[in-house]
Amino acid sequence: MNIALVIALSLVAAPARPDTAYDDLPGVISATSGFMGGTTKNPSYIAVVEGNTGHLESVQVVYDPAKIRYETLLWTFWHNINPFQADGQACDTGPNYHTAVFVRGAEQRRAASAARQQIIDHFHRDVATQILTAGPFYAAEEYHQDYAKKNPVRYGLYRTGCGRDRILKQIWGSDTTHAEGEGASMTEPRIAPKPSDAELRQRLTPLQYEVTQHEVTERPFQNEFWDNHKAGIYVDVVSGEALFSSLDKFESGTGWPSFTRPLETDNVTEKSDRSLFMVRTEVRSAHADSHLGHLFDDGPAPTHMRYCINSASLRFIPVERLNEEGYGKYLRIFQTAKRD
């Protein structure tokens, strides 16, 4: 069964082209520009802009939950807005330009609220974007559908003049998925909020749960990836955040997957571990706070580091599935390695 996500964005002035931001995500069936949240039935765009309808300019995304997670769609939304601006987005201000996630049911509300809270915790700032109950969705006029594709020059001038790209880059840095032009990708990985403990127990295997949540160490030479030689990336089994690459994996002889460096340094944290009557450096994922393993200084050049990681903390995504699973931006590192 196909399900809809509705998010409040401005139409012409939408962050990262609202009706195209989801086009490259596998599992998205359609993205329609329109209106939601007000009391006027079948409003026109002009009526909404005048501010008398109560509607927010919105995008309805219809997707197949068997192919893409609701959380992935949420993070596409968050990374394409300024969640801290209360009066609109960039130079577009007014009640119809406010941002929101419209939810249907308790599960969508929980996921949207958890993602919102994660942003608050990360930036230590209040988020202006609201989580609202979905009502009727009204599609906008045809000329608003695929607006950026139909009017690329006008839209490009608008983006530059309004300063959206600059603002989003200041907020999201290298994590932004709004960028136009060279290096832009609409298949960036989306980091899902950490589920509740009950959900983790249900979703993870007993070993995955004990390793990631209770710092248990799996057996050497008897784990899934210690001798995996396929090309691809390793992501957090809980959140999906990208952690390591097969290009940095080496044979350490320890019986655990070993890497010389992280794929994304911002997704890995280190802390002192004084268990087992010794001092070691524990490695954890930054967003899900999963226990991954330990860091040692006996690795090969050039880093001389050995990230000794539990397979149970990881999910492996082969190169041929990177685009399909939303990690398309990492394809270029394998293409570059192949040329070298």
XYZ file of C-alpha atoms in Angstrom:
340
model
C 0.000 0.000 0.000
C 1.297 3.458 -0.927
C 1.403 6.137 1.795
C 1.636 9.927 1.631
C 3.885 12.378 3.468
C 2.823 16.030 3.374
C 5.312 18.770 4.160
C 4.798 22.525 4.172
C 7.146 24.346 1.804
C 6.655 27.353 -0.416
C 5.878 26.493 -4.031
C 7.780 28.792 -6.352
C 10.119 29.743 -3.557
C 10.572 26.231 -2.312
C 13.793 25.027 -0.778
C 15.515 22.776 -3.286
C 12.644 22.642 -5.757
C 9.842 20.983 -3.759
C 8.374 18.954 -6.596
C 11.789 17.602 -7.661
C 13.623 17.173 -4.347
C 12.200 13.656 -4.046
C 12.450 12.606 -7.685
C 15.707 10.683 -7.356
C 14.722 8.778 -4.226
C 13.845 5.137 -4.992
C 10.365 4.348 -3.732
C 8.918 7.834 -4.264
C 5.941 7.599 -6.597
C 4.961 11.258 -6.902
C 5.496 14.710 -5.395
C 2.676 17.207 -5.881
C 2.724 20.902 -5.009
C -0.368 22.177 -3.234
C -1.894 23.475 -0.025
C -2.861 22.132 3.400
C -3.706 23.323 6.888
C -6.402 25.903 6.201
C -10.184 26.009 6.040
C -10.814 27.150 2.452
C -11.720 24.352 0.038
C -9.883 24.170 -3.303
C -8.007 27.453 -2.826
C -6.144 29.173 -5.648
C -2.474 30.044 -5.315
C -3.303 33.751 -5.266
C -5.795 33.259 -2.432
C -3.197 31.373 -0.378
C -0.532 34.039 -0.987
C -2.933 36.754 0.144
C -2.985 34.962 3.504
C -6.714 34.574 4.108
C -7.092 30.809 3.702
C -4.966 29.533 6.606
C -3.213 27.120 4.232
C 0.503 26.474 4.048
C 2.132 25.948 0.679
C 2.906 22.243 0.753
C 4.153 19.202 -1.093
C 2.440 15.812 -0.931
C 4.872 12.931 -1.414
C 3.374 9.533 -2.236
C 5.773 6.672 -1.594
C 6.038 2.896 -1.317
C 7.018 2.005 2.292
C 8.395 -1.316 1.074
C 11.082 0.584 -0.854
C 11.794 3.687 1.209
C 11.409 4.566 4.874
C 9.286 7.426 6.143
C 12.330 8.653 8.086
C 14.299 8.986 4.844
C 11.636 11.298 3.441
C 11.637 13.310 6.648
C 15.372 13.930 6.500
C 15.132 14.970 2.865
C 12.697 17.625 4.060
C 14.776 18.796 7.037
C 17.943 19.133 4.973
C 16.126 21.328 2.474
C 14.820 23.968 4.897
C 15.960 26.380 7.557
C 14.122 24.832 10.528
C 14.890 27.831 12.765
C 13.215 30.575 10.727
C 9.795 31.311 12.203
C 8.400 33.755 9.656
C 8.943 31.766 6.446
C 11.994 30.716 4.447
C 14.838 33.044 3.444
C 13.373 36.118 1.724
C 9.859 34.645 1.536
C 7.980 35.613 4.664
C 4.373 35.361 5.703
C 2.031 32.785 7.223
C 1.725 30.711 4.036
C 5.525 30.263 3.957
C 5.798 28.666 7.415
C 7.249 25.154 7.481
C 5.560 22.073 8.938
C 5.274 18.317 8.696
C 1.667 17.148 8.418
C 1.268 13.717 10.000
C -1.333 10.995 9.802
C -1.447 8.668 12.785
C 0.648 8.096 15.882
C 3.576 6.429 14.108
C 4.182 9.323 11.707
C 3.841 11.799 14.567
C 6.369 9.883 16.660
C 8.900 9.741 13.829
C 8.470 13.402 12.864
C 8.650 14.576 16.479
C 11.740 12.461 17.132
C 13.517 13.936 14.109
C 12.572 17.450 15.197
C 13.914 16.791 18.702
C 17.141 15.408 17.269
C 17.710 18.693 15.439
C 17.011 20.652 18.626
C 19.481 18.513 20.561
C 22.142 18.764 17.871
C 22.000 22.530 17.316
C 20.870 23.490 20.849
C 18.251 25.762 19.307
C 14.478 25.731 19.183
C 12.933 24.566 15.910
C 10.210 26.716 14.358
C 8.918 23.946 12.082
C 5.730 22.468 13.507
C 4.354 18.931 13.532
C 0.670 19.237 12.566
C -2.232 16.861 11.990
C -2.872 16.362 8.285
C -6.151 17.493 6.768
C -7.353 17.659 3.152
C -4.644 18.307 0.564
C -5.473 20.531 -2.402
C -3.234 20.359 -5.469
C -1.986 23.674 -6.842
C -2.615 24.848 -10.385
C -0.820 22.977 -13.153
C 1.708 25.740 -13.788
C 3.058 25.219 -10.262
C 3.779 21.530 -10.840
C 7.449 20.918 -11.813
C 7.928 24.680 -11.704
C 11.722 24.584 -11.553
C 11.934 22.210 -14.510
C 9.638 24.413 -16.574
C 11.384 27.663 -15.555
C 15.040 26.806 -14.825
C 16.497 30.267 -15.534
C 13.921 32.162 -13.501
C 14.164 29.686 -10.642
C 17.969 29.816 -10.660
C 17.938 33.619 -10.440
C 15.437 33.415 -7.604
C 17.587 30.979 -5.606
C 20.661 33.155 -5.964
C 18.873 36.390 -5.168
C 17.004 34.969 -2.188
C 20.142 33.458 -0.641
C 18.654 30.032 0.097
C 21.729 28.032 -0.855
C 23.970 30.167 1.323
C 21.632 29.844 4.318
C 21.220 26.087 3.971
C 24.966 25.574 3.622
C 25.539 27.557 6.801
C 23.125 25.289 8.662
C 23.802 21.857 7.199
C 27.344 22.211 5.854
C 28.463 19.094 3.984
C 25.221 17.330 4.960
C 23.061 19.647 2.871
C 21.209 18.034 -0.010
C 19.962 21.209 -1.618
C 22.988 22.162 -3.671
C 22.536 22.856 -7.349
C 25.223 22.310 -9.976
C 28.489 20.437 -9.741
C 28.713 17.942 -6.930
C 24.992 18.160 -6.203
C 23.247 14.927 -5.327
C 19.685 14.184 -4.434
C 20.660 10.723 -3.197
C 22.431 11.746 -0.011
C 22.059 9.390 2.933
C 19.427 10.344 5.452
C 20.104 9.642 9.124
C 17.073 8.249 10.906
C 16.348 9.226 14.513
C 17.210 6.605 17.112
C 14.233 4.324 17.852
C 13.010 3.549 21.342
C 14.569 0.691 23.292
C 11.482 -1.455 22.679
C 11.742 -0.857 18.950
C 15.444 -1.667 18.965
C 14.821 -4.964 20.708
C 12.226 -5.826 18.080
C 14.204 -4.667 15.057
C 17.708 -5.866 15.914
C 18.965 -9.388 16.418
C 19.877 -10.218 20.036
C 23.581 -9.882 19.191
C 23.124 -6.562 17.389
C 21.182 -5.205 20.342
C 23.730 -6.325 22.944
C 26.706 -5.006 20.957
C 25.254 -1.605 20.020
C 23.397 -0.884 23.269
C 25.392 -2.736 25.945
C 28.963 -2.646 24.555
C 29.226 -6.426 24.188
C 32.084 -7.647 21.954
C 31.269 -10.322 19.384
C 33.541 -13.312 18.798
C 36.535 -12.861 16.487
C 36.553 -14.795 13.186
C 32.897 -15.703 13.809
C 31.199 -12.532 12.631
C 29.715 -11.370 9.367
C 32.229 -8.933 7.926
C 35.679 -9.804 9.267
C 36.644 -11.338 5.900
C 34.293 -9.408 3.618
C 36.225 -8.246 0.540
C 33.371 -6.725 -1.464
C 33.410 -3.041 -2.456
C 30.940 -0.840 -0.604
C 30.315 1.105 2.578
C 29.434 0.155 6.129
C 26.653 2.069 7.900
C 25.284 2.071 11.436
C 22.830 -0.804 11.797
C 20.538 1.419 13.881
C 20.536 4.812 12.144
C 22.038 4.202 8.723
C 24.714 6.875 9.157
C 27.732 6.191 6.937
C 30.715 4.997 8.965
C 33.420 3.168 6.985
C 34.436 2.266 3.431
C 35.803 -0.968 2.034
C 38.572 1.184 0.510
C 39.918 1.739 4.042
C 39.437 -1.847 5.245
C 42.493 -4.038 5.817
C 43.422 -7.477 7.093
C 44.448 -6.973 10.698
C 44.570 -10.614 11.733
C 42.351 -9.879 14.722
C 39.178 -11.507 13.422
C 37.159 -8.274 13.413
C 36.565 -5.777 10.586
C 39.396 -3.226 10.720
C 39.637 0.166 9.039
C 42.333 2.823 8.838
C 39.875 5.719 9.068
C 36.158 6.572 9.095
C 34.302 7.377 5.901
C 32.595 10.321 7.627
C 34.485 11.664 10.633
C 31.424 13.590 11.823
C 29.526 10.314 12.201
C 32.069 8.750 14.577
C 32.878 9.762 18.144
C 35.578 8.588 20.543
C 35.465 8.260 24.315
C 37.637 6.846 27.042
C 36.824 3.264 28.044
C 38.205 2.110 31.408
C 36.557 -1.303 31.510
C 38.542 -4.565 31.746
C 41.115 -2.855 34.017
C 42.667 -0.908 31.138
C 42.243 2.377 29.312
C 41.078 2.094 25.722
C 39.454 4.410 23.191
C 35.877 3.382 22.475
C 34.350 4.198 19.077
C 30.634 5.072 18.871
C 28.350 6.396 16.165
C 27.588 10.089 16.559
C 23.857 10.106 15.861
C 22.568 6.746 17.116
C 25.216 6.504 19.860
C 25.761 2.852 18.967
C 28.806 1.087 20.372
C 30.969 0.210 17.374
C 34.287 -1.020 18.756
C 37.661 0.418 19.730
C 40.475 2.464 18.220
C 44.132 1.420 18.357
C 47.334 3.037 17.033
C 48.834 -0.119 15.501
C 47.329 0.171 12.020
C 49.074 0.542 8.658
C 50.183 3.780 6.970
C 49.183 6.445 6.278
C 47.059 6.852 9.417
C 48.617 4.090 11.562
C 45.163 3.768 13.119
C 43.099 0.596 13.499
C 39.371 1.010 13.959
C 38.464 -2.431 15.283
C 34.716 -2.696 14.743
C 32.020 -5.242 15.578
C 30.206 -6.613 12.530
C 26.981 -6.612 14.547
C 27.095 -2.801 14.664
C 27.259 -2.531 10.899
C 25.178 -2.965 7.787
C 27.060 -3.399 4.522
C 25.865 -1.705 1.324
C 27.623 -2.895 -1.846
C 28.623 -0.359 -4.485
C 25.919 -1.471 -6.901
C 23.212 -0.613 -4.347
C 24.502 2.778 -3.151
C 22.190 4.807 -5.365
C 19.205 2.604 -4.650
C 19.635 2.926 -0.893
C 20.260 6.681 -0.885
C 24.063 6.737 -0.605
C 24.767 7.786 -4.186
C 27.219 10.515 -3.199
C 29.779 7.853 -2.235
C 29.909 6.341 -5.718
C 32.510 8.867 -6.782
C 35.107 7.651 -4.276
C 34.931 4.169 -5.774
C 35.038 5.558 -9.303
C 38.101 7.609 -8.408
C 39.790 4.594 -6.796
C 39.086 2.530 -9.909
C 40.702 5.161 -12.157
C 43.759 5.315 -9.897
